[in-house]
Coordinates of N, CA and C in Angstrom, one line a residue:
M1 N 0.8 -1.2 0.0 CA 0.0 0.0 0.0 C 0.9 1.3 0.0
A2 N 0.6 2.2 -0.9 CA 1.4 3.4 -1.0 C 1.3 4.3 0.2
A3 N 2.4 4.9 0.6 CA 2.3 5.8 1.7 C 1.5 7.0 1.4
A4 N 0.8 7.5 2.5 CA 0.0 8.7 2.3 C 0.8 9.9 1.9
S5 N 0.2 10.7 1.0 CA 0.9 12.0 0.6 C 1.1 12.9 1.8
R6 N 2.2 13.6 1.8 CA 2.5 14.5 2.9 C 2.2 16.0 2.4
I7 N 1.4 16.7 3.2 CA 1.1 18.1 2.8 C 1.5 19.0 3.9
I8 N 2.0 20.2 3.5 CA 2.3 21.2 4.5 C 1.3 22.4 4.2
I9 N 0.6 22.8 5.2 CA -0.3 24.0 5.1 C 0.3 25.2 5.7
V10 N 0.5 26.2 4.9 CA 1.1 27.5 5.4 C 0.0 28.5 5.5
E11 N -0.4 28.9 6.7 CA -1.6 29.8 6.8 C -1.5 30.4 8.2
D12 N -1.6 31.8 8.2 CA -1.4 32.5 9.5 C -2.7 32.5 10.3
D13 N -3.9 32.3 9.7 CA -5.1 32.3 10.4 C -5.3 31.0 11.1
P14 N -5.3 30.9 12.4 CA -5.4 29.6 13.1 C -6.7 28.8 12.8
E15 N -7.8 29.6 12.6 CA -9.1 28.9 12.4 C -9.0 28.2 11.0
I16 N -8.6 28.9 10.0 CA -8.5 28.4 8.6 C -7.5 27.2 8.6
R17 N -6.3 27.4 9.3 CA -5.3 26.4 9.3 C -5.8 25.1 9.9
S18 N -6.5 25.2 11.0 CA -7.1 24.0 11.6 C -8.1 23.4 10.8
L19 N -9.0 24.2 10.1 CA -10.1 23.6 9.3 C -9.5 22.9 8.1
V20 N -8.5 23.5 7.4 CA -7.9 22.8 6.2 C -7.2 21.5 6.6
R21 N -6.5 21.6 7.7 CA -5.8 20.4 8.2 C -6.8 19.3 8.5
A22 N -7.9 19.6 9.2 CA -8.9 18.6 9.5 C -9.5 18.0 8.3
L23 N -9.8 18.8 7.3 CA -10.4 18.3 6.0 C -9.5 17.3 5.3
L24 N -8.2 17.7 5.3 CA -7.2 16.8 4.5 C -6.9 15.6 5.3
V25 N -6.8 15.7 6.6 CA -6.5 14.5 7.4 C -7.7 13.5 7.3
Q26 N -8.9 14.0 7.2 CA -10.1 13.2 7.1 C -10.0 12.4 5.7
E27 N -9.3 13.0 4.7 CA -9.2 12.4 3.4 C -8.0 11.4 3.4
G28 N -7.3 11.3 4.5 CA -6.2 10.3 4.6 C -4.8 10.8 4.3
Y29 N -4.7 12.2 4.2 CA -3.4 12.7 4.0 C -2.7 13.0 5.3
V30 N -1.3 13.0 5.2 CA -0.5 13.3 6.4 C -0.3 14.8 6.3
C31 N -0.7 15.6 7.3 CA -0.7 17.1 7.2 C 0.1 17.7 8.4
E32 N 0.9 18.7 8.0 CA 1.5 19.5 9.0 C 1.2 20.9 8.7
A33 N 1.1 21.8 9.7 CA 0.7 23.2 9.5 C 1.7 24.1 10.1
A34 N 1.9 25.2 9.3 CA 2.9 26.3 9.7 C 2.1 27.6 9.7
E35 N 2.4 28.4 10.7 CA 1.8 29.7 10.7 C 2.5 30.8 10.0
D36 N 3.8 30.5 9.6 CA 4.5 31.5 8.8 C 5.6 30.8 8.0
A37 N 6.4 31.5 7.2 CA 7.4 31.0 6.3 C 8.5 30.3 7.2
E38 N 8.9 31.0 8.2 CA 10.0 30.5 9.1 C 9.7 29.1 9.6
R39 N 8.5 28.9 10.0 CA 8.1 27.5 10.5 C 8.0 26.5 9.4
F40 N 7.5 27.0 8.2 CA 7.5 26.1 7.0 C 8.9 25.6 6.7
W41 N 9.9 26.4 6.6 CA 11.2 26.0 6.2 C 11.7 25.0 7.2
R42 N 11.4 25.1 8.5 CA 11.9 24.2 9.5 C 11.2 22.8 9.3
I43 N 9.9 22.8 9.0 CA 9.2 21.6 8.8 C 9.7 20.9 7.5
A44 N 9.9 21.7 6.4 CA 10.2 21.1 5.1 C 11.7 20.6 5.1
A45 N 12.5 21.1 6.0 CA 13.9 20.7 6.1 C 14.0 19.2 6.6
I46 N 13.0 18.9 7.4 CA 13.0 17.5 8.1 C 12.6 16.5 7.1
D47 N 11.5 16.8 6.3 CA 11.0 15.8 5.3 C 10.3 16.6 4.2
A48 N 10.7 16.4 3.0 CA 10.1 17.2 1.9 C 8.6 16.8 1.7
P49 N 7.8 17.8 1.5 CA 6.4 17.5 1.3 C 6.1 17.1 -0.1
D50 N 4.9 16.5 -0.3 CA 4.4 16.2 -1.6 C 3.5 17.3 -2.2
L51 N 3.1 18.2 -1.3 CA 2.2 19.3 -1.8 C 2.3 20.4 -0.7
V52 N 2.3 21.7 -1.1 CA 2.3 22.8 -0.2 C 1.0 23.6 -0.5
I53 N 0.2 23.9 0.5 CA -1.0 24.7 0.4 C -0.6 26.0 1.1
L54 N -0.6 27.1 0.3 CA 0.1 28.3 0.8 C -0.8 29.6 0.7
D55 N -0.9 30.3 1.8 CA -1.6 31.5 1.8 C -0.6 32.6 1.4
I56 N -1.2 33.7 0.8 CA -0.3 34.8 0.3 C 0.0 35.8 1.4
M57 N -1.1 36.2 2.1 CA -0.9 37.3 3.1 C -0.5 36.7 4.5
M58 N 0.8 36.8 4.8 CA 1.3 36.3 6.1 C 2.3 37.3 6.7
P59 N 2.5 37.3 8.0 CA 3.5 38.2 8.6 C 4.9 37.7 8.2
G60 N 5.8 38.7 8.1 CA 7.1 38.3 7.7 C 7.2 38.1 6.2
E61 N 7.8 37.0 5.8 CA 7.9 36.6 4.4 C 6.5 36.2 3.9
D62 N 6.1 36.9 2.8 CA 4.7 36.5 2.3 C 4.7 35.3 1.5
G63 N 3.5 34.9 1.1 CA 3.4 33.6 0.3 C 4.1 33.7 -1.0
L64 N 4.0 34.8 -1.7 CA 4.6 34.9 -3.0 C 6.1 34.7 -3.0
S65 N 6.7 35.4 -2.0 CA 8.2 35.3 -1.8 C 8.5 33.8 -1.4
L66 N 7.8 33.2 -0.5 CA 8.0 31.8 -0.2 C 7.9 30.9 -1.4
C67 N 6.9 31.1 -2.2 CA 6.7 30.3 -3.4 C 7.9 30.4 -4.3
R68 N 8.4 31.6 -4.5 CA 9.5 31.9 -5.4 C 10.7 31.2 -4.9
R69 N 11.0 31.3 -3.6 CA 12.2 30.6 -3.1 C 12.1 29.1 -3.2
L70 N 10.9 28.6 -2.9 CA 10.6 27.2 -2.9 C 10.8 26.6 -4.3
R71 N 10.3 27.4 -5.3 CA 10.4 26.9 -6.7 C 11.8 26.9 -7.2
A72 N 12.7 27.8 -6.6 CA 14.1 27.8 -7.0 C 14.8 26.5 -6.5
Q73 N 14.3 25.8 -5.5 CA 14.9 24.7 -4.9 C 14.2 23.3 -5.2
S74 N 12.9 23.4 -5.6 CA 12.1 22.2 -5.7 C 11.0 22.4 -6.7
D75 N 10.5 21.3 -7.2 CA 9.3 21.3 -8.1 C 8.1 20.7 -7.4
V76 N 8.1 20.7 -6.1 CA 6.9 20.3 -5.3 C 5.7 21.1 -5.7
P77 N 4.5 20.5 -6.0 CA 3.4 21.3 -6.4 C 2.9 22.3 -5.3
V78 N 2.5 23.4 -5.7 CA 2.1 24.5 -4.8 C 0.7 25.0 -5.1
L79 N -0.2 24.9 -4.2 CA -1.6 25.5 -4.3 C -1.7 26.7 -3.5
I80 N -1.8 27.9 -4.1 CA -2.0 29.1 -3.4 C -3.5 29.3 -3.0
T81 N -3.7 29.7 -1.8 CA -5.1 30.1 -1.4 C -5.0 31.6 -0.9
S82 N -5.9 32.4 -1.3 CA -5.8 33.8 -1.0 C -7.2 34.5 -1.1
A83 N -7.4 35.5 -0.1 CA -8.6 36.3 -0.2 C -8.4 37.4 -1.3
R84 N -7.2 37.5 -1.8 CA -6.9 38.5 -2.9 C -7.3 37.8 -4.2
A85 N -8.5 38.1 -4.7 CA -9.0 37.3 -5.8 C -8.8 38.1 -7.1
E86 N -8.1 39.2 -7.1 CA -8.0 40.0 -8.4 C -7.2 39.1 -9.4
P87 N -7.6 39.3 -10.7 CA -6.9 38.5 -11.7 C -5.4 38.7 -11.7
L88 N -4.9 39.9 -11.4 CA -3.4 40.1 -11.4 C -2.7 39.3 -10.3
D89 N -3.3 39.2 -9.2 CA -2.7 38.3 -8.1 C -2.7 36.9 -8.5
R90 N -3.7 36.4 -9.2 CA -3.7 35.0 -9.7 C -2.6 34.8 -10.7
V91 N -2.5 35.8 -11.6 CA -1.4 35.7 -12.7 C -0.1 35.7 -12.1
I92 N 0.2 36.6 -11.1 CA 1.5 36.7 -10.5 C 1.8 35.3 -9.8
G93 N 0.8 34.8 -9.0 CA 1.0 33.6 -8.3 C 1.4 32.4 -9.3
L94 N 0.8 32.3 -10.4 CA 1.1 31.3 -11.4 C 2.4 31.5 -12.1
E95 N 2.7 32.8 -12.3 CA 4.0 33.1 -13.0 C 5.2 32.8 -12.2
I96 N 5.1 32.9 -10.9 CA 6.3 32.7 -10.0 C 6.4 31.2 -9.7
G97 N 5.5 30.3 -10.2 CA 5.7 28.9 -10.1 C 4.6 28.1 -9.3
A98 N 3.6 28.8 -8.9 CA 2.5 28.0 -8.2 C 1.8 27.2 -9.3
D99 N 1.2 26.0 -8.9 CA 0.6 25.2 -9.8 C -0.9 25.4 -9.9
D100 N -1.5 26.0 -8.9 CA -2.9 26.3 -8.9 C -3.2 27.4 -7.9
Y101 N -4.4 28.1 -8.0 CA -4.7 29.2 -7.2 C -6.2 29.1 -6.9
L102 N -6.5 29.2 -5.6 CA -7.8 29.0 -5.1 C -8.2 30.2 -4.2
S103 N -9.3 30.9 -4.6 CA -9.7 32.1 -3.9 C -10.5 31.8 -2.7
K104 N -10.2 32.6 -1.6 CA -11.0 32.4 -0.4 C -12.2 33.4 -0.5
P105 N -13.3 33.0 0.1 CA -13.6 31.7 0.8 C -13.8 30.6 -0.3
F106 N -13.4 29.4 0.1 CA -13.6 28.3 -0.9 C -14.4 27.2 -0.3
E107 N -15.0 26.4 -1.1 CA -15.8 25.2 -0.7 C -14.8 24.1 -0.3
P108 N -15.0 23.4 0.8 CA -14.2 22.3 1.2 C -14.0 21.3 0.1
R109 N -15.1 21.0 -0.7 CA -15.0 20.0 -1.7 C -14.1 20.4 -2.8
E110 N -14.1 21.7 -3.1 CA -13.2 22.2 -4.2 C -11.7 22.1 -3.7
L111 N -11.4 22.5 -2.5 CA -10.1 22.3 -2.0 C -9.6 20.9 -2.1
I112 N -10.4 19.9 -1.7 CA -10.1 18.5 -1.8 C -9.9 18.1 -3.3
A113 N -10.7 18.6 -4.2 CA -10.6 18.2 -5.6 C -9.3 18.8 -6.2
R114 N -9.0 20.0 -5.8 CA -7.7 20.6 -6.3 C -6.5 19.9 -5.8
T115 N -6.6 19.5 -4.5 CA -5.5 18.7 -3.9 C -5.3 17.4 -4.6
R116 N -6.4 16.7 -4.8 CA -6.3 15.4 -5.5 C -5.7 15.5 -6.9
A117 N -6.2 16.6 -7.6 CA -5.7 16.8 -9.0 C -4.2 17.0 -9.0
L118 N -3.7 17.9 -8.1 CA -2.3 18.2 -8.1 C -1.4 17.0 -7.8
L119 N -1.9 16.2 -6.8 CA -1.1 15.0 -6.4 C -1.2 14.0 -7.5
R120 N -2.3 13.9 -8.1 CA -2.4 12.9 -9.2 C -1.5 13.3 -10.4
R121 N -1.4 14.6 -10.7 CA -0.6 15.1 -11.8 C 0.9 14.8 -11.4
T122 N 1.3 14.9 -10.1 CA 2.6 14.7 -9.7 C 3.0 13.2 -9.8
R123 N 2.1 12.4 -9.5 CA 2.3 10.9 -9.6 C 2.5 10.5 -11.0
S124 N 1.8 11.1 -11.9 CA 1.8 10.7 -13.3 C 3.1 11.3 -14.0
A125 N 3.7 12.3 -13.4 CA 4.9 12.9 -14.0 C 5.9 13.1 -12.8
P126 N 6.7 12.1 -12.6 CA 7.6 12.1 -11.4 C 8.4 13.4 -11.3
R127 N 8.5 13.9 -10.1 CA 9.3 15.1 -9.8 C 10.7 14.9 -10.0
Q128 N 11.4 15.9 -10.4 CA 12.9 15.9 -10.5 C 13.5 16.0 -9.1
R129 N 14.1 15.0 -8.7 CA 14.7 15.0 -7.3 C 16.2 15.3 -7.3
G130 N 16.8 15.3 -8.4 CA 18.2 15.6 -8.5 C 18.7 15.9 -9.9
A131 N 19.9 16.1 -10.1 CA 20.5 16.4 -11.4 C 22.0 15.9 -11.3
S132 N 22.5 15.6 -12.5 CA 23.9 15.2 -12.6 C 24.5 15.8 -13.8
F133 N 25.8 16.1 -13.7 CA 26.6 16.7 -14.8 C 28.1 16.5 -14.6
G134 N 28.7 16.0 -15.6 CA 30.2 15.8 -15.5 C 30.6 15.0 -14.3
G135 N 29.8 14.0 -13.9 CA 30.2 13.2 -12.7 C 29.7 13.8 -11.4
W136 N 29.3 15.1 -11.4 CA 28.7 15.7 -10.1 C 27.3 15.3 -10.0
R137 N 26.8 15.2 -8.8 CA 25.4 14.8 -8.5 C 24.8 15.8 -7.5
V138 N 23.7 16.4 -7.8 CA 22.9 17.3 -6.9 C 21.7 16.6 -6.5
D139 N 21.4 16.5 -5.2 CA 20.2 16.0 -4.6 C 19.5 17.1 -4.0
Y140 N 18.3 17.5 -4.6 CA 17.6 18.7 -4.1 C 16.9 18.4 -2.8
G141 N 16.4 17.2 -2.6 CA 15.8 16.9 -1.3 C 16.7 16.9 -0.2
A142 N 17.9 16.2 -0.4 CA 18.9 16.1 0.7 C 19.7 17.4 0.8
R143 N 19.6 18.3 -0.2 CA 20.4 19.5 -0.3 C 21.9 19.2 -0.2
S144 N 22.3 18.3 -1.1 CA 23.7 17.8 -1.1 C 24.3 17.8 -2.5
L145 N 25.6 18.0 -2.6 CA 26.4 17.9 -3.8 C 27.4 16.8 -3.6
T146 N 27.5 15.9 -4.5 CA 28.5 14.8 -4.5 C 29.4 14.9 -5.6
S147 N 30.7 14.8 -5.3 CA 31.8 14.9 -6.3 C 31.9 13.7 -7.2
P148 N 32.6 13.8 -8.3 CA 32.8 12.6 -9.2 C 33.4 11.5 -8.5
E149 N 34.2 11.8 -7.4 CA 34.8 10.7 -6.6 C 33.9 10.1 -5.6
G150 N 32.7 10.6 -5.5 CA 31.7 10.1 -4.5 C 31.7 10.7 -3.2
E151 N 32.4 11.9 -3.0 CA 32.5 12.6 -1.8 C 31.5 13.7 -1.7
I152 N 30.9 13.9 -0.5 CA 30.0 15.0 -0.3 C 30.8 16.3 -0.1
V153 N 30.4 17.3 -0.9 CA 31.0 18.6 -0.9 C 30.3 19.5 0.1
E154 N 31.0 20.1 0.9 CA 30.5 21.0 1.9 C 30.0 22.3 1.2
L155 N 28.7 22.6 1.3 CA 28.2 23.9 0.7 C 27.4 24.6 1.8
T156 N 27.5 25.9 1.8 CA 26.6 26.7 2.7 C 25.2 26.6 2.1
S157 N 24.3 27.1 2.9 CA 22.9 27.1 2.5 C 22.7 28.0 1.2
G158 N 23.4 29.1 1.3 CA 23.3 30.0 0.1 C 23.9 29.5 -1.1
E159 N 25.0 28.8 -1.0 CA 25.7 28.2 -2.1 C 24.9 27.1 -2.8
F160 N 24.2 26.3 -1.9 CA 23.4 25.2 -2.4 C 22.2 25.8 -3.2
D161 N 21.5 26.8 -2.6 CA 20.4 27.4 -3.2 C 20.7 28.0 -4.6
L162 N 21.9 28.6 -4.6 CA 22.4 29.2 -5.9 C 22.6 28.0 -6.9
L163 N 23.2 26.9 -6.5 CA 23.4 25.8 -7.4 C 22.1 25.2 -7.9
A164 N 21.1 25.2 -7.0 CA 19.8 24.7 -7.4 C 19.2 25.6 -8.4
V165 N 19.2 26.9 -8.3 CA 18.7 27.8 -9.3 C 19.4 27.6 -10.6
L166 N 20.7 27.5 -10.6 CA 21.4 27.4 -11.9 C 21.2 26.1 -12.6
T167 N 21.1 25.0 -11.8 CA 21.0 23.7 -12.5 C 19.5 23.4 -12.9
R168 N 18.6 24.2 -12.3 CA 17.2 24.1 -12.7 C 16.9 25.0 -13.9
H169 N 17.8 25.9 -14.2 CA 17.6 26.8 -15.4 C 18.9 26.8 -16.2
P170 N 19.3 25.6 -16.8 CA 20.5 25.6 -17.5 C 20.4 26.2 -18.9
L171 N 21.5 26.6 -19.5 CA 21.6 27.1 -20.8 C 20.7 28.4 -21.0
R172 N 20.6 29.1 -19.9 CA 19.8 30.3 -19.9 C 20.5 31.4 -19.1
V173 N 20.7 32.6 -19.6 CA 21.3 33.6 -18.9 C 20.4 34.1 -17.8
L174 N 20.9 34.1 -16.6 CA 20.1 34.6 -15.4 C 20.8 35.9 -14.9
S175 N 20.1 37.0 -14.9 CA 20.7 38.2 -14.3 C 20.9 38.1 -12.8
R176 N 21.6 39.0 -12.2 CA 21.8 39.0 -10.8 C 20.4 39.2 -10.2
D177 N 19.6 40.1 -10.8 CA 18.3 40.3 -10.2 C 17.4 39.1 -10.3
D178 N 17.5 38.3 -11.4 CA 16.7 37.1 -11.5 C 17.1 36.1 -10.4
I179 N 18.4 36.0 -10.1 CA 18.9 35.1 -9.1 C 18.5 35.5 -7.7
M180 N 18.7 36.8 -7.4 CA 18.3 37.4 -6.1 C 16.8 37.2 -5.9
D181 N 16.0 37.4 -7.0 CA 14.6 37.3 -6.8 C 14.2 35.9 -6.5
A182 N 14.8 34.9 -7.1 CA 14.6 33.5 -6.8 C 15.0 33.1 -5.4
L183 N 16.1 33.6 -5.0 CA 16.6 33.2 -3.7 C 16.0 34.0 -2.5
H184 N 15.8 35.3 -2.7 CA 15.4 36.1 -1.6 C 14.1 36.9 -1.7
G185 N 13.5 36.9 -2.9 CA 12.3 37.6 -3.1 C 12.5 39.1 -3.1
R186 N 11.5 39.9 -2.9 CA 11.5 41.3 -3.1 C 12.4 42.0 -2.0
S187 N 12.8 41.3 -1.0 CA 13.6 42.0 0.1 C 15.1 42.1 -0.3
A188 N 15.5 41.6 -1.5 CA 16.9 41.6 -1.9 C 17.3 43.1 -2.2
D189 N 18.5 43.4 -1.8 CA 19.1 44.7 -2.1 C 19.6 44.7 -3.5
A190 N 19.2 45.7 -4.3 CA 19.6 45.8 -5.7 C 21.1 45.9 -5.8
F191 N 21.8 46.4 -4.8 CA 23.3 46.5 -4.9 C 24.0 45.4 -4.1
D192 N 23.3 44.4 -3.8 CA 23.9 43.2 -3.0 C 24.8 42.5 -4.0
R193 N 26.1 42.4 -3.6 CA 27.1 41.6 -4.4 C 27.3 40.2 -3.9
S194 N 26.5 39.7 -3.0 CA 26.7 38.4 -2.5 C 26.6 37.3 -3.5
I195 N 25.8 37.6 -4.6 CA 25.7 36.6 -5.7 C 27.0 36.3 -6.3
D196 N 27.8 37.4 -6.6 CA 29.1 37.3 -7.2 C 30.0 36.5 -6.3
I197 N 29.9 36.8 -5.0 CA 30.8 36.1 -4.0 C 30.5 34.6 -4.0
Q198 N 29.2 34.3 -4.0 CA 28.7 32.9 -3.9 C 29.1 32.1 -5.2
V199 N 29.0 32.8 -6.4 CA 29.4 32.2 -7.6 C 30.8 31.8 -7.6
S200 N 31.6 32.8 -7.1 CA 33.1 32.5 -7.0 C 33.4 31.3 -6.1
R201 N 32.7 31.2 -5.0 CA 32.9 30.1 -4.1 C 32.4 28.8 -4.7
L202 N 31.3 28.9 -5.4 CA 30.7 27.7 -6.0 C 31.6 27.1 -7.1
R203 N 32.1 28.0 -7.9 CA 33.1 27.6 -8.9 C 34.3 26.9 -8.3
R204 N 34.8 27.4 -7.2 CA 35.9 26.8 -6.6 C 35.6 25.4 -6.1
K205 N 34.4 25.2 -5.6 CA 34.0 23.9 -5.1 C 33.7 22.9 -6.2
L206 N 33.3 23.4 -7.3 CA 33.0 22.6 -8.5 C 34.3 22.4 -9.4
R207 N 35.4 23.0 -8.9 CA 36.7 22.9 -9.6 C 36.5 23.6 -11.0
D208 N 35.8 24.6 -11.1 CA 35.5 25.3 -12.3 C 36.4 26.5 -12.4
D209 N 37.4 26.4 -13.3 CA 38.5 27.4 -13.4 C 37.9 28.8 -13.6
P210 N 38.1 29.7 -12.6 CA 37.5 31.1 -12.7 C 38.0 31.8 -13.9
R211 N 39.2 31.5 -14.4 CA 39.8 32.2 -15.6 C 39.1 31.7 -16.9
S212 N 38.6 30.5 -16.9 CA 38.0 30.0 -18.1 C 36.9 29.0 -17.7
P213 N 35.9 29.4 -17.0 CA 34.9 28.5 -16.4 C 34.1 27.7 -17.5
Q214 N 33.9 26.5 -17.3 CA 33.1 25.6 -18.2 C 31.7 25.3 -17.7
L215 N 31.5 25.5 -16.4 CA 30.2 25.2 -15.9 C 29.4 26.5 -15.7
I216 N 29.9 27.4 -14.8 CA 29.1 28.7 -14.5 C 29.9 29.8 -15.2
R217 N 29.3 30.2 -16.3 CA 30.0 31.2 -17.1 C 29.4 32.6 -16.8
T218 N 30.3 33.6 -16.9 CA 29.8 35.0 -16.8 C 29.5 35.5 -18.1
V219 N 28.3 36.1 -18.3 CA 27.9 36.7 -19.5 C 28.0 38.3 -19.3
R220 N 28.9 38.9 -19.9 CA 29.2 40.3 -19.7 C 28.0 41.2 -19.8
N221 N 27.8 42.0 -18.7 CA 26.7 42.9 -18.6 C 25.3 42.2 -18.6
A222 N 25.3 40.9 -18.4 CA 24.0 40.2 -18.4 C 23.8 39.3 -17.2
G223 N 24.8 38.6 -16.8 CA 24.6 37.7 -15.6 C 25.4 36.4 -15.7
Y224 N 24.8 35.3 -15.3 CA 25.5 34.1 -15.3 C 24.7 33.0 -16.1
L225 N 25.4 32.1 -16.6 CA 24.8 31.0 -17.4 C 25.4 29.7 -17.0
F226 N 24.5 28.7 -16.6 CA 25.0 27.3 -16.3 C 25.1 26.6 -17.7
A227 N 26.3 26.4 -18.1 CA 26.6 26.1 -19.5 C 26.5 24.6 -19.9
V228 N 26.0 23.8 -19.1 CA 25.8 22.4 -19.4 C 24.3 22.0 -19.1
Q229 N 23.8 21.0 -19.8 CA 22.5 20.5 -19.6 C 22.5 19.3 -18.6
P230 N 22.1 19.5 -17.3 CA 22.2 18.3 -16.4 C 21.2 17.3 -16.8
E231 N 21.5 16.0 -16.4 CA 20.6 14.9 -16.5 C 19.7 14.9 -15.3
A232 N 18.4 14.8 -15.5 CA 17.5 14.7 -14.3 C 17.5 13.4 -13.7
S233 N 17.3 13.3 -12.4 CA 17.3 12.1 -11.7 C 16.2 12.1 -10.6

């Protein structure tokens, strides 16, 4: 018998959070709830979810920023729920990587139907859990990088997040703003040079000669390009 799908509900309203959790548990899903983004990241670090149900309006990091960061690291399906039902909000949510958008208030049966549809779609199209290139292996779930010799390479959280963004968007020039947006959301400082520093460190750990890099190339006045097509795993 297949294991029950694991869902994380991110919702700052305790009444809605409790209601959604109860509905999904009744349907046989394993559910955990988080009141904000900080709590979500702690839960997700322990065991990757099969689906995230995400509110937009939250204290601290909002749902759109969380979705953007999550999508840079993972292709777990995301269902956004929001009282902001304007078409523009729906479009923004889908453009940054959400798989579906459900306006509040919603009918319980519709939430369950959308949940089933997203999980069914995921099962029919297995999610990319890792990537390999030139003997290197990236495991998105374990957040690890393994060298061609089979050794785990020590990466900071920021370095791994950057590697995840680059390997998920290969053969495409990403500006510093694109990368900062994926990693940090709207809170990033336009003059933040940390991306350049992390690229330099990541090249060193990937043994990518900074004088003539073959993996992470600098495109003058444009940004960075991951110059190989990884194999999905």
